[in-house]
Amino acid sequence: MKIIKEKIKKLKEEKNAIILAHSYQNIEVDEVADFVGDSLYLSQKAKETNADIIVFAGVYFMAQTAKIISPEKKVLLPNLKAGCLMADMINHEQIVNFKKTHSGIPVVCYINSTAEVKSECDICCTSSNALEIVKSLNCPQVLFIPDANLGKWVEKQLDGEEIIAYDGNCPVHNNITTEDIKKARTNYPEAKILIHPECKPEVSALGDYVGSTSGIIDYVKNSTDKLFVIVTEKGVADRLKRDYPEKQFVLIKNDMLCESMKLTSLEEILYSLENEVNEITLDEEVRRLSSNCIERMLEVSKK
Ligand code: 13P
Ligand code: SF4
């Protein structure tokens, strides 16, 4: 393992490459990563970097997003099978039909979607800025795709504006019930319960904090509390246990695992960087159209 890590680090220098890793990745990936965080943070880093190669330790839509906003860079996804169940719930034809049935209403697209889908949308969002992005439109009605849970969670915090949400979700988060949260409250009355907004809105409503993977990690960092129930993928709990050994973390369910996120191994990172394979490519017209949607989000989130 040590040899693989050393080889990766050497190759990064030789090739002017960086590794971006999502917080759900296998924890050993952190040791070779330049930046670890949530979707918004990683897309900002993909845009800012002067590297020639970006190796994305994450899932397909994340690497694709990096390529959309940094087309001149080589973007590699070490395991091309790393998809996203939610992103697969809407394709180009479905977004076109969804827009047709609600014509004239702006479309907010969660970053967990393909470039083809993004190319049909007005503005992108992530779990950390969804409310800010919807508000920035200043419209009485907004279409929100593909995550109905996030869309409805945002709607609860608006002043009466309506979110018309597409019927997609993340099965990993959608499985959590209000009963699970109530049980956790009973079992750990002194714990703070931290929830990702991909959970059902009625589940999110029971949390002490609702936010992105980085938001949850920052909450722990800034809190004096000692016990936390983590309601998102296991990778976040693993990182928290490593970084805050003096605190205690309980993962809401043992099966909070995104299989795709765990596909990327250090061996595959090394292989793709060494041979510059598993590159993300895009049709230029799709790239250009989807880039409008992401750039608009980055502009709003910068303010
Ligand atoms: P974050 O934007 O919070 O990192 O979430 C991405 C994701 O896929 C959660 O399931
Ligand atoms: Fe997609 Fe869910 Fe995995 Fe996040 S946890 S990448 S939304 S399948």
Coordinates of C-alpha atoms and ligand atoms in Angstrom, one line a residue:
M1 CA 0.0 0.0 0.0
K2 CA 2.8 2.4 0.9
I3 CA 4.5 1.7 -2.4
I4 CA 1.4 2.5 -4.3
K5 CA 0.8 5.7 -2.5
E6 CA 4.4 6.8 -3.1
K7 CA 4.1 6.0 -6.8
I8 CA 0.9 8.0 -7.1
K9 CA 2.5 11.0 -5.3
K10 CA 5.5 10.9 -7.7
L11 CA 3.3 10.6 -10.8
K12 CA 1.2 13.6 -9.6
E13 CA 4.3 15.7 -9.5
E14 CA 5.7 14.4 -12.8
K15 CA 2.4 14.9 -14.7
N16 CA 1.2 18.1 -12.9
A17 CA -1.9 16.1 -11.8
I18 CA -4.2 16.5 -8.8
I19 CA -6.6 14.1 -7.1
L20 CA -10.0 15.3 -6.0
A21 CA -11.8 12.9 -3.6
H22 CA -15.4 12.9 -2.4
S23 CA -16.1 12.4 1.3
Y24 CA -17.7 9.0 0.6
Q25 CA -14.5 7.5 -0.9
N26 CA -12.6 4.7 0.8
I27 CA -10.7 6.5 3.5
E28 CA -7.2 5.5 2.3
V29 CA -7.8 7.6 -0.8
D30 CA -7.4 10.7 1.4
E31 CA -3.7 10.1 1.7
V32 CA -3.1 10.7 -2.0
A33 CA -5.8 13.3 -2.5
D34 CA -5.1 17.0 -2.9
F35 CA -8.7 18.0 -1.9
V36 CA -11.4 16.0 -0.1
G37 CA -14.9 17.4 0.2
D38 CA -18.5 17.7 -1.1
S39 CA -19.7 18.2 -4.6
L40 CA -19.6 22.0 -4.5
Y41 CA -16.1 22.2 -3.1
L42 CA -14.7 19.7 -5.6
S43 CA -16.3 21.5 -8.6
Q44 CA -14.8 24.8 -7.4
K45 CA -11.4 23.1 -7.1
A46 CA -11.8 21.6 -10.6
K47 CA -12.4 25.1 -11.9
E48 CA -9.5 26.8 -10.0
T49 CA -6.7 24.3 -10.5
N50 CA -3.8 24.8 -12.8
A51 CA -3.2 21.1 -13.0
D52 CA -3.0 19.4 -16.5
I53 CA -4.7 16.2 -15.2
I54 CA -7.6 15.8 -12.7
V55 CA -8.1 12.3 -11.3
F56 CA -11.5 12.2 -9.8
A57 CA -12.0 9.8 -7.0
G58 CA -15.8 9.9 -6.9
V59 CA -18.6 9.0 -9.2
Y60 CA -19.2 9.6 -12.9
F61 CA -21.3 12.8 -12.7
M62 CA -18.6 14.5 -10.6
A63 CA -15.8 13.7 -13.0
Q64 CA -18.1 14.8 -15.9
T65 CA -18.7 18.1 -14.1
A66 CA -15.0 18.7 -13.7
K67 CA -14.6 18.1 -17.5
I68 CA -17.5 20.4 -18.3
I69 CA -16.0 23.3 -16.4
S70 CA -12.3 22.5 -17.2
P71 CA -12.5 21.2 -20.8
E72 CA -8.8 21.9 -21.5
K73 CA -7.8 19.4 -18.7
K74 CA -7.6 15.7 -18.9
V75 CA -10.1 14.3 -16.4
L76 CA -9.8 10.7 -15.4
L77 CA -12.2 8.5 -13.5
P78 CA -10.2 5.6 -12.2
N79 CA -13.2 3.2 -12.2
L80 CA -15.6 4.0 -15.0
K81 CA -18.3 1.8 -13.5
A82 CA -18.7 4.3 -10.6
G83 CA -22.1 5.7 -11.4
C84 CA -24.9 7.3 -9.3
L85 CA -28.3 5.6 -8.9
M86 CA -30.0 9.0 -8.6
A87 CA -28.3 10.4 -11.7
D88 CA -29.5 7.3 -13.6
M89 CA -33.1 8.1 -12.8
I90 CA -33.5 10.8 -15.4
N91 CA -32.2 10.8 -19.0
H92 CA -32.3 13.4 -21.8
E93 CA -35.7 12.3 -23.1
Q94 CA -37.2 12.4 -19.6
I95 CA -36.0 15.9 -18.8
V96 CA -37.3 17.2 -22.2
N97 CA -40.7 15.6 -21.4
F98 CA -40.8 17.0 -17.9
K99 CA -40.1 20.5 -19.2
K100 CA -42.8 20.1 -21.8
T101 CA -45.4 19.3 -19.2
H102 CA -44.4 22.4 -17.2
S103 CA -43.4 24.8 -19.9
G104 CA -42.0 28.3 -19.1
I105 CA -40.9 27.3 -15.5
P106 CA -37.1 27.5 -14.8
V107 CA -35.4 24.2 -14.1
V108 CA -32.9 23.7 -11.2
C109 CA -30.8 20.7 -11.8
Y110 CA -29.1 18.9 -8.9
I111 CA -25.5 18.2 -9.7
N112 CA -26.2 14.5 -9.4
S113 CA -27.2 14.3 -13.1
T114 CA -25.6 13.7 -16.5
A115 CA -24.2 16.3 -18.8
E116 CA -27.1 15.6 -21.3
V117 CA -29.6 16.4 -18.6
K118 CA -27.7 19.5 -17.3
S119 CA -27.7 20.8 -20.9
E120 CA -31.5 21.2 -20.7
C121 CA -31.5 23.0 -17.4
D122 CA -31.2 26.7 -16.3
I123 CA -29.0 26.4 -13.3
C124 CA -27.3 23.7 -11.3
C125 CA -27.2 23.2 -7.5
T126 CA -25.6 21.0 -4.9
S127 CA -26.8 19.9 -1.5
S128 CA -25.0 22.7 0.1
N129 CA -26.4 25.6 -2.0
A130 CA -29.8 24.3 -3.2
L131 CA -31.8 26.8 -1.2
E132 CA -29.6 29.7 -2.2
I133 CA -29.8 28.7 -5.9
V134 CA -33.6 28.3 -5.9
K135 CA -34.0 31.7 -4.1
S136 CA -31.7 33.4 -6.6
L137 CA -34.2 32.7 -9.4
N138 CA -36.9 34.7 -7.6
C139 CA -39.7 32.8 -9.3
P140 CA -43.1 31.6 -7.8
Q141 CA -42.6 28.1 -9.3
V142 CA -39.4 26.2 -10.0
L143 CA -38.8 22.7 -11.5
F144 CA -36.3 20.7 -9.5
I145 CA -34.7 17.6 -10.9
P146 CA -33.9 14.7 -10.1
D147 CA -34.0 14.6 -6.3
A148 CA -37.6 15.1 -5.0
N149 CA -36.4 14.9 -1.4
L150 CA -33.9 17.7 -1.7
G151 CA -36.4 19.7 -3.7
K152 CA -39.2 19.3 -1.2
W153 CA -36.7 20.1 1.7
V154 CA -35.9 23.4 0.0
E155 CA -39.6 24.1 -0.6
K156 CA -40.2 23.9 3.2
Q157 CA -37.8 26.7 3.7
L158 CA -39.2 29.1 1.0
D159 CA -41.7 31.8 1.5
G160 CA -44.5 30.1 -0.4
E161 CA -42.8 29.5 -3.7
E162 CA -43.6 26.1 -5.2
I163 CA -41.1 23.4 -6.1
I164 CA -42.3 21.0 -8.8
A165 CA -40.0 18.1 -8.2
Y166 CA -39.1 15.2 -10.5
D167 CA -39.6 11.8 -8.9
G168 CA -36.0 10.8 -8.3
N169 CA -34.1 9.9 -5.2
C170 CA -30.9 8.4 -3.8
P171 CA -31.9 4.9 -2.6
V172 CA -29.1 5.0 0.0
H173 CA -30.7 8.0 1.7
N174 CA -34.3 7.5 0.8
N175 CA -34.3 4.3 2.9
I176 CA -34.1 6.1 6.1
T177 CA -37.4 6.5 7.9
T178 CA -38.7 8.9 10.6
E179 CA -38.8 5.8 12.9
D180 CA -35.1 5.3 12.4
I181 CA -34.5 8.9 13.6
K182 CA -36.9 8.6 16.5
K183 CA -35.2 5.4 17.6
A184 CA -31.8 7.1 17.5
R185 CA -33.2 10.0 19.6
T186 CA -34.4 7.5 22.2
N187 CA -31.2 5.5 22.2
Y188 CA -28.9 8.5 22.2
P189 CA -30.8 11.4 23.8
E190 CA -27.7 13.5 24.2
A191 CA -26.6 13.1 20.6
K192 CA -26.8 15.7 17.8
I193 CA -28.4 14.1 14.8
L194 CA -26.8 15.3 11.5
I195 CA -28.7 14.6 8.3
H196 CA -28.0 14.8 4.6
P197 CA -30.9 16.5 2.7
E198 CA -31.2 13.6 0.2
C199 CA -33.2 11.9 3.0
K200 CA -37.0 12.3 2.9
P201 CA -38.0 15.9 4.0
E202 CA -39.9 14.5 7.0
V203 CA -36.7 12.7 8.1
S204 CA -34.6 15.9 7.6
A205 CA -37.2 17.8 9.7
L206 CA -36.2 15.7 12.7
G207 CA -32.5 16.5 12.5
D208 CA -30.4 19.0 14.6
Y209 CA -28.6 19.9 11.4
V210 CA -29.3 19.2 7.8
G211 CA -26.5 19.8 5.2
S212 CA -24.1 18.5 2.7
T213 CA -21.3 16.0 3.5
S214 CA -18.9 18.9 4.1
G215 CA -21.6 20.8 6.1
I216 CA -21.9 17.8 8.4
I217 CA -18.2 17.5 8.9
D218 CA -17.9 21.3 9.6
Y219 CA -20.8 21.1 12.1
V220 CA -18.8 18.5 14.1
K221 CA -15.6 20.6 13.8
N222 CA -17.4 23.6 15.3
S223 CA -19.4 21.8 17.9
T224 CA -18.6 21.2 21.6
D225 CA -20.9 18.2 21.6
K226 CA -19.4 14.8 22.0
L227 CA -21.9 12.4 20.5
F228 CA -23.3 12.5 16.9
V229 CA -25.6 10.3 14.9
I230 CA -24.6 10.5 11.3
V231 CA -27.4 10.2 8.7
T232 CA -25.5 9.9 5.4
E233 CA -23.1 7.5 3.7
K234 CA -20.5 5.6 5.9
G235 CA -17.5 7.5 4.5
V236 CA -18.5 10.6 6.4
A237 CA -18.7 8.7 9.7
D238 CA -15.3 7.0 8.9
R239 CA -13.6 10.4 8.3
L240 CA -15.1 11.9 11.5
K241 CA -14.0 8.9 13.6
R242 CA -10.4 9.4 12.2
D243 CA -10.3 13.1 12.7
Y244 CA -12.1 13.4 16.1
P245 CA -11.1 10.4 18.1
E246 CA -12.2 12.2 21.3
K247 CA -15.8 12.3 20.0
Q248 CA -18.3 9.5 19.3
F249 CA -20.1 8.8 16.1
V250 CA -23.0 6.5 15.4
L251 CA -23.9 5.7 11.8
I252 CA -27.7 5.6 11.6
K253 CA -27.7 2.2 9.8
N254 CA -24.9 -0.2 8.9
D255 CA -26.0 -0.4 5.3
M256 CA -25.5 3.3 4.6
L257 CA -23.1 2.4 1.8
C258 CA -22.9 3.8 -1.7
E259 CA -21.4 0.9 -3.6
S260 CA -20.3 3.1 -6.5
M261 CA -18.4 5.4 -4.2
K262 CA -16.5 2.4 -2.9
L263 CA -15.4 1.1 -6.3
T264 CA -12.3 3.3 -6.6
S265 CA -9.2 1.7 -5.3
L266 CA -5.7 3.1 -4.9
E267 CA -4.5 0.5 -7.5
E268 CA -7.0 1.9 -10.0
I269 CA -6.0 5.5 -9.2
L270 CA -2.4 4.5 -9.9
Y271 CA -3.3 2.6 -13.1
S272 CA -5.4 5.4 -14.6
L273 CA -2.8 8.1 -13.7
E274 CA 0.2 6.1 -15.0
N275 CA -1.5 5.2 -18.3
E276 CA -3.8 8.2 -18.5
V277 CA -6.8 6.0 -19.2
N278 CA -10.4 6.2 -18.3
E279 CA -10.7 9.7 -19.5
I280 CA -14.0 11.6 -19.5
T281 CA -15.0 12.9 -23.0
L282 CA -18.0 14.9 -24.0
D283 CA -19.7 16.1 -27.1
E284 CA -18.8 19.8 -27.4
E285 CA -22.3 21.0 -27.8
V286 CA -23.5 19.1 -24.7
R287 CA -20.5 20.4 -22.8
R288 CA -21.1 24.0 -23.8
L289 CA -24.8 23.9 -22.8
S290 CA -24.2 22.0 -19.5
S291 CA -21.4 24.4 -18.7
N292 CA -23.9 27.4 -18.7
C293 CA -25.9 25.6 -16.0
I294 CA -22.8 24.9 -13.8
E295 CA -21.1 28.3 -14.3
R296 CA -24.3 30.0 -13.3
M297 CA -24.4 28.1 -10.1
L298 CA -20.7 28.8 -9.3
E299 CA -21.3 32.5 -9.9
V300 CA -24.3 32.6 -7.4
S301 CA -22.3 30.5 -4.9
K302 CA -19.3 32.8 -5.0
K303 CA -21.3 35.9 -3.8
Ligands
13P1 P1 -22.6 16.3 -1.3 O1 -22.8 17.4 -2.3 O2 -23.2 16.6 0.1 O3 -21.2 15.9 -1.2 O4 -23.4 15.0 -1.7 C1 -23.2 14.3 -2.9 C2 -23.9 13.0 -2.9 O5 -23.9 12.3 -3.9 C3 -24.6 12.7 -1.7 O6 -25.2 11.4 -1.9
SF4_2 FE1 -25.6 8.9 -6.0 FE2 -26.7 8.2 -3.7 FE3 -24.3 7.4 -4.2 FE4 -24.7 10.0 -3.7 S1 -25.0 8.2 -2.3 S2 -23.5 9.1 -5.3 S3 -26.7 10.2 -4.6 S4 -26.2 6.8 -5.3

